[in-house]
Coordinates of C-alpha atoms and ligand atoms in Angstrom, one line a residue:
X29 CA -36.1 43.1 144.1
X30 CA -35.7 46.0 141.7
X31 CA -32.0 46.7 140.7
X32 CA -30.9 49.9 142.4
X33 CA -30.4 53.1 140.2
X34 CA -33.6 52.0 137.9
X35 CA -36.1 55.1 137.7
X36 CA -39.9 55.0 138.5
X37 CA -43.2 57.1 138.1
X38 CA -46.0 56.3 140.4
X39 CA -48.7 57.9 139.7
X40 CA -51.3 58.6 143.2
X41 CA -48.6 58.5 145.4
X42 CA -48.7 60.9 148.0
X43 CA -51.3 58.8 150.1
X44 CA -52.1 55.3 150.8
X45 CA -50.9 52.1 148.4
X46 CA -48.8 54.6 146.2
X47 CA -47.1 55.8 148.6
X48 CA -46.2 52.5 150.3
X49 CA -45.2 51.2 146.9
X50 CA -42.6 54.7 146.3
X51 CA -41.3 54.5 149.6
X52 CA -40.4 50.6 149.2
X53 CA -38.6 51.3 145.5
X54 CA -37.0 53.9 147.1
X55 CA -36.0 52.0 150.1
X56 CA -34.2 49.3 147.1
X57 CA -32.3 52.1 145.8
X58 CA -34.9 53.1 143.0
X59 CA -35.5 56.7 142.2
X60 CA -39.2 57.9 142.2
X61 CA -41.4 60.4 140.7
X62 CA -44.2 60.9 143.0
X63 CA -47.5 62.3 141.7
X64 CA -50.9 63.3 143.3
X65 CA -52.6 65.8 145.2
X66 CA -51.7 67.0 148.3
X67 CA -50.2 70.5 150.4
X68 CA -47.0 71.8 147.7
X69 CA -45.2 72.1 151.8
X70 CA -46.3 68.4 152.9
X71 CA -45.7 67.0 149.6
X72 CA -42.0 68.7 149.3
X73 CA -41.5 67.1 153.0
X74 CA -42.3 64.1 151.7
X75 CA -39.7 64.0 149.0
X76 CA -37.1 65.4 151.0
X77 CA -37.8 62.2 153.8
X78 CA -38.1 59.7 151.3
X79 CA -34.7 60.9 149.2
X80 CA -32.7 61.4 152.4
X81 CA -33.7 58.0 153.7
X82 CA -32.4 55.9 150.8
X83 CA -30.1 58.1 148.9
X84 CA -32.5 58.3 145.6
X85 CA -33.6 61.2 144.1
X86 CA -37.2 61.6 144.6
X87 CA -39.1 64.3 142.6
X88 CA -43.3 64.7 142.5
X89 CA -45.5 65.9 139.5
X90 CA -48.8 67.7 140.4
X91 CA -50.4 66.6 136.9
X92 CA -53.7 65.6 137.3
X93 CA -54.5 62.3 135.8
X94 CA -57.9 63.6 134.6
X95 CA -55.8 65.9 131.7
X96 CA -54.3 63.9 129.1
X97 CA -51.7 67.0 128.6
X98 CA -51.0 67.0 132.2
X99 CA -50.3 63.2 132.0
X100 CA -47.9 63.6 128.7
X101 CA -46.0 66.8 130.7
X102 CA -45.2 64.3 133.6
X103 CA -43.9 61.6 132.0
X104 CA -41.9 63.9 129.8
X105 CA -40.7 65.4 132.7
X106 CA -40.0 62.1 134.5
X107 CA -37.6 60.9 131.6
X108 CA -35.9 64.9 131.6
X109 CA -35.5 64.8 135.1
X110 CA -34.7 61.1 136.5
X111 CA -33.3 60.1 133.1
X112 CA -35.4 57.8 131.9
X113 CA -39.2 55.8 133.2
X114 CA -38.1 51.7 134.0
X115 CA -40.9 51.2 136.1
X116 CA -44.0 52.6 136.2
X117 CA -47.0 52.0 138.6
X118 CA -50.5 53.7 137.4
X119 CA -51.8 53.6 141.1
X120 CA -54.0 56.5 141.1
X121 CA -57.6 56.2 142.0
X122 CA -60.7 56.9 142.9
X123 CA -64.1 55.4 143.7
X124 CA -67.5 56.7 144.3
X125 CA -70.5 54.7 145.4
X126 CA -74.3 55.3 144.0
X127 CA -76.9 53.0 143.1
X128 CA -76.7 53.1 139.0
X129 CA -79.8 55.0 138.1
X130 CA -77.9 58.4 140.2
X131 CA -74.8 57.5 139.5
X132 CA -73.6 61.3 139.1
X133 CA -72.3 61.3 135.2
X134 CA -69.3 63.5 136.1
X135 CA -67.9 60.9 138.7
X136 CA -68.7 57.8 135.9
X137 CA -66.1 60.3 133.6
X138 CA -63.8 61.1 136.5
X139 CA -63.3 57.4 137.5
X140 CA -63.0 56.1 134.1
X141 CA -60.9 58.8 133.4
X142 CA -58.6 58.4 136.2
X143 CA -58.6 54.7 137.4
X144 CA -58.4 53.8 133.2
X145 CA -57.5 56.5 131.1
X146 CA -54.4 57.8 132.8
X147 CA -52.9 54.6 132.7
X148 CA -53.5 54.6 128.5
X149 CA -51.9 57.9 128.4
X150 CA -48.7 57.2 130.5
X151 CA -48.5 53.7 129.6
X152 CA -48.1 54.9 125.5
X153 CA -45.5 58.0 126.6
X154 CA -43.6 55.1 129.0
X155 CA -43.2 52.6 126.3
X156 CA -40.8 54.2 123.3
X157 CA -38.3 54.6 126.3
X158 CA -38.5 51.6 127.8
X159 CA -38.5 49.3 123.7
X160 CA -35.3 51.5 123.4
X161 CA -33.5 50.1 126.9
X162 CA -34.8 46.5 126.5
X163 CA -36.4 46.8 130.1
X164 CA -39.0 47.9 131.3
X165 CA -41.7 46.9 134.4
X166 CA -45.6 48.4 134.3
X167 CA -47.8 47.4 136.7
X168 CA -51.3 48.5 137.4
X169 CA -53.1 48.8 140.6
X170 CA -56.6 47.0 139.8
X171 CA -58.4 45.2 142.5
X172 CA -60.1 42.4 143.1
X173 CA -63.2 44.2 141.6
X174 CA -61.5 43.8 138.4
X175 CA -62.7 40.4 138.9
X176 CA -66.0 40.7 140.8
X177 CA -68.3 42.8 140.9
X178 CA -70.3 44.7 144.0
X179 CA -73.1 46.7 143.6
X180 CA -73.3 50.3 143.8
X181 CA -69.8 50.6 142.0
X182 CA -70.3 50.7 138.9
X183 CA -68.0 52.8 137.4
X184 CA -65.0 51.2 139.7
X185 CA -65.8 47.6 138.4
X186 CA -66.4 49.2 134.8
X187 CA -62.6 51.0 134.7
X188 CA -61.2 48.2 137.0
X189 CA -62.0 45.1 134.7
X190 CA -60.8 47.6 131.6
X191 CA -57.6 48.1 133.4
X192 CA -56.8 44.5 133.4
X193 CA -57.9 44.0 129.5
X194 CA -55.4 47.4 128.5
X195 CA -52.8 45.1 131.1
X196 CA -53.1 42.0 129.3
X197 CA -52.9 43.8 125.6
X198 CA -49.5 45.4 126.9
X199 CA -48.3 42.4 127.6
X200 CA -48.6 40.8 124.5
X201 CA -47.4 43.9 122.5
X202 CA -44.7 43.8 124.3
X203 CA -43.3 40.3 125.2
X204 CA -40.5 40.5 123.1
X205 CA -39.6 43.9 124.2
X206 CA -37.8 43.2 127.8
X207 CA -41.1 44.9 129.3
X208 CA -43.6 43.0 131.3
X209 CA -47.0 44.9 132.2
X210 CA -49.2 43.2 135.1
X211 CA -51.6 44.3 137.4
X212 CA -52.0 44.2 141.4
X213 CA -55.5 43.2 143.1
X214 CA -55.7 44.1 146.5
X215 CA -59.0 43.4 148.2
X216 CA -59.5 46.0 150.8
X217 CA -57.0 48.0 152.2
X218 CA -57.2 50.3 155.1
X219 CA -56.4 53.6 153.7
X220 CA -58.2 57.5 153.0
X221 CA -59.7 55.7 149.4
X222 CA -61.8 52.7 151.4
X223 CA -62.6 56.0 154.8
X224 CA -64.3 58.0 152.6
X225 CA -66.8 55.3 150.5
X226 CA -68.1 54.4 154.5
X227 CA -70.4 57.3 154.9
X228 CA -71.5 56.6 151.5
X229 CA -71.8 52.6 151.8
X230 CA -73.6 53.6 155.2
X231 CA -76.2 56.0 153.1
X232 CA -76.8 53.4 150.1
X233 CA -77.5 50.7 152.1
X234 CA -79.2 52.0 155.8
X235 CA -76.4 50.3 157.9
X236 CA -74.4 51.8 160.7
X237 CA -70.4 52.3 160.1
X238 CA -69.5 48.9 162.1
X239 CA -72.0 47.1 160.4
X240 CA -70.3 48.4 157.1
X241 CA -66.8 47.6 158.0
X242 CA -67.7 44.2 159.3
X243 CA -70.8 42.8 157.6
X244 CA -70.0 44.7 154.1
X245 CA -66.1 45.4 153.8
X246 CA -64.7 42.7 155.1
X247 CA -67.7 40.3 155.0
X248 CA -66.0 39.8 151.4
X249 CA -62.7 38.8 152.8
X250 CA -62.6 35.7 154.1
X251 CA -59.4 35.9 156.1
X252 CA -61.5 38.8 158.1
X253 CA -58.5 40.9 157.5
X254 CA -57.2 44.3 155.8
X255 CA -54.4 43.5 153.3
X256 CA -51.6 45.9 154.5
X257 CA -50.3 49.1 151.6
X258 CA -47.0 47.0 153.0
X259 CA -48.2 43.7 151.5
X260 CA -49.6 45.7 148.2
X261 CA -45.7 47.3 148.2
X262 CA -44.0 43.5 148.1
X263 CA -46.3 42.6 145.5
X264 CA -45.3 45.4 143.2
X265 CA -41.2 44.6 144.1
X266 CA -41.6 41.4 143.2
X267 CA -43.1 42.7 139.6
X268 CA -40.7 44.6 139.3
X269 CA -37.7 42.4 139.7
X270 CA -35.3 39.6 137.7
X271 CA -37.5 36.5 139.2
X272 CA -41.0 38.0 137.5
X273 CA -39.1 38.4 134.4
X274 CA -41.6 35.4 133.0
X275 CA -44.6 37.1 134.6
X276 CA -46.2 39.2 132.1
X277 CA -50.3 40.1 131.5
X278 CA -51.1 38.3 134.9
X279 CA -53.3 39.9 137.6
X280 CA -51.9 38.9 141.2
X281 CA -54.5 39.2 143.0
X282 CA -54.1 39.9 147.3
X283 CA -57.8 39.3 148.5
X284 CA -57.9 37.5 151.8
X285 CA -59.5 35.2 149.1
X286 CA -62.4 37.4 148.2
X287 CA -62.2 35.6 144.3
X288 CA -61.5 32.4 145.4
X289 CA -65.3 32.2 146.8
Ligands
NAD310 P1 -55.8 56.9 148.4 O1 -57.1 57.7 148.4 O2 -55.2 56.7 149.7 O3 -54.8 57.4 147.4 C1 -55.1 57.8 146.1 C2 -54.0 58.6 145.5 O4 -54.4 59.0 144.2 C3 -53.6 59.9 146.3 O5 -52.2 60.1 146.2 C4 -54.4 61.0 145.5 O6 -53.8 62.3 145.6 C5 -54.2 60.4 144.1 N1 -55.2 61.0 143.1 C6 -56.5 61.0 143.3 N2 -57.1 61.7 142.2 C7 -56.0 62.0 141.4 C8 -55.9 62.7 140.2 N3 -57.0 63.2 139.5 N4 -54.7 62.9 139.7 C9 -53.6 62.5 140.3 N5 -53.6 61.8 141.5 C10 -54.8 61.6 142.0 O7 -56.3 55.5 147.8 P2 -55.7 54.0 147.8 O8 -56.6 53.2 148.6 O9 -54.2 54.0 148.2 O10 -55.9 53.6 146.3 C11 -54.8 53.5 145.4 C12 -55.2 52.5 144.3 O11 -55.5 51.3 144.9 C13 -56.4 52.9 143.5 O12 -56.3 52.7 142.2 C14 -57.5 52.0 144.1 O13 -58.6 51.8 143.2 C15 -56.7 50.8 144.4 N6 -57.3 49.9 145.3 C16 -57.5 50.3 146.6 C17 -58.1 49.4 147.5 C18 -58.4 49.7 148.9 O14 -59.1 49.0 149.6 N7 -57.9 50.8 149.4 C19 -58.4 48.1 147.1 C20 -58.1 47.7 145.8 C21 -57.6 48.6 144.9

């Protein structure tokens, strides 16, 4: 586990896996910066439950991670505020599905932008701070397309298997620093991100919504099972503690064993 009173950014964390994985820093004590979209009333809620429930403070950043600027302002922010960034997830994400010859430019620049670039630009504001304290913890939600491919995602699998090469470089840079960098490769998870690519699955290939959830989704999961944003959260504590102190420029990937096929 995390040592209480360390600081953390996570950056799409008002829904889903990013939110799983502040709520479970915050539940050891950590304080977080939320970030991502969402209602200003729901999202201040949010913070107010999650800091009352552990005693951290717990702040959130609008920026949007497709605006370099945006991305710079936050962490700045992040190290004002909470004091400095210790840990910090890039979690944010999106996916769009499309055979390749419509894939809709804008959402090939959004997804790169979002699921890869953003990571860059916090990654490079994190790291002065965290060379400085001799500790620091990055970790990267990939996925277990950051290993495999499907069709009809092209520019998920594109910025997914980049994420991992950026993760790996890190490392290295890094290993003498006191800061690992590794990434987390859930296969599917039930959450609004894998919802909203159903219609579109449905569309692209002329099935039915159950035939999509069972013949496509989890058709690639052996274990027939969604991993749990609970699961996904353990993963990230465990990067983020004393025992992965060793574990650096890994992927650990959480597939139902998906890759191992
Ligand atoms: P989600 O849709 O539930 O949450 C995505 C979060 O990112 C939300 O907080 C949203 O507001 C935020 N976000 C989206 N666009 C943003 C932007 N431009 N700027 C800032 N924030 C933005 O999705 P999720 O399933 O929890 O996915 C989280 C991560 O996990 C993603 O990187 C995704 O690729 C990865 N992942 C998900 C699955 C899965 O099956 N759900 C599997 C493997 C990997």
């Amino acid at each position: 586990m995390p040592d209480p009173h360390r600081c953390a950014v996570v950056t799409g964390s008002t829904s889903g896996i990013g939110l799983a994985v502040a709520q479970a820093l915050a539940r050891q004590g950590v304080d977080v910066m939320l970030n991502g979209f969402g209602a200003p009333d729901a999202v201040a809620a949010l913070c107010a439950e999650i800091g009352g429930a552990h005693g951290v403070r717990c702040l959130h950043s609008p920026a949007d991670m497709t605006r370099p600027a945006e991305i710079v302002a936050m962490m700045a922010e992040a190290e004002a505020r909470l004091g400095a960034v210790d840990i910090l997830v890039n979690n944010a994400g999106i996916q769009r599905v499309s055979p390749i010859e419509d894939f809709p430019v804008a959402d090939w620049d959004a997804i790169l932008a979002i699921n890869l670039s953003a990571a860059f630009h916090t990654i490079r504001a994190a790291v002065p701070g965290m060379r400085r304290r001799g500790w620091g913890r990055i970790v990267n939600t990939a996925s277990a397309h950051s290993l495999v491919a499907s069709p009809f995602k092209a520019a998920y699998v594109a910025a997914k298997h980049g994420l991992v090469g950026l993760t790996k470089t890190v490392a290295l840079e890094l290993a003498t620093a006191g800061v690992t960098a590794n990434c987390v490769s859930p296969g599917y998870v039930w959450t609004p991100l894998v919802e909203r690519q159903i219609p579109d699955t449905m569309a692209a290939r002329g099935l039915t919504r159950e035939q999509v959830v069972n013949d496509v989704v989890l058709a690639a999961q052996p274990t027939k099972q969604f991993v749990t944003v609970e699961q996904v959260a353990g993963a990230v504590l465990y990067l983020c503690s004393d025992a992965a102190a060793q574990v650096t420029g890994s992927n650990l990937v959480m597939d139902g064993g998906w890759t191992a096929a």
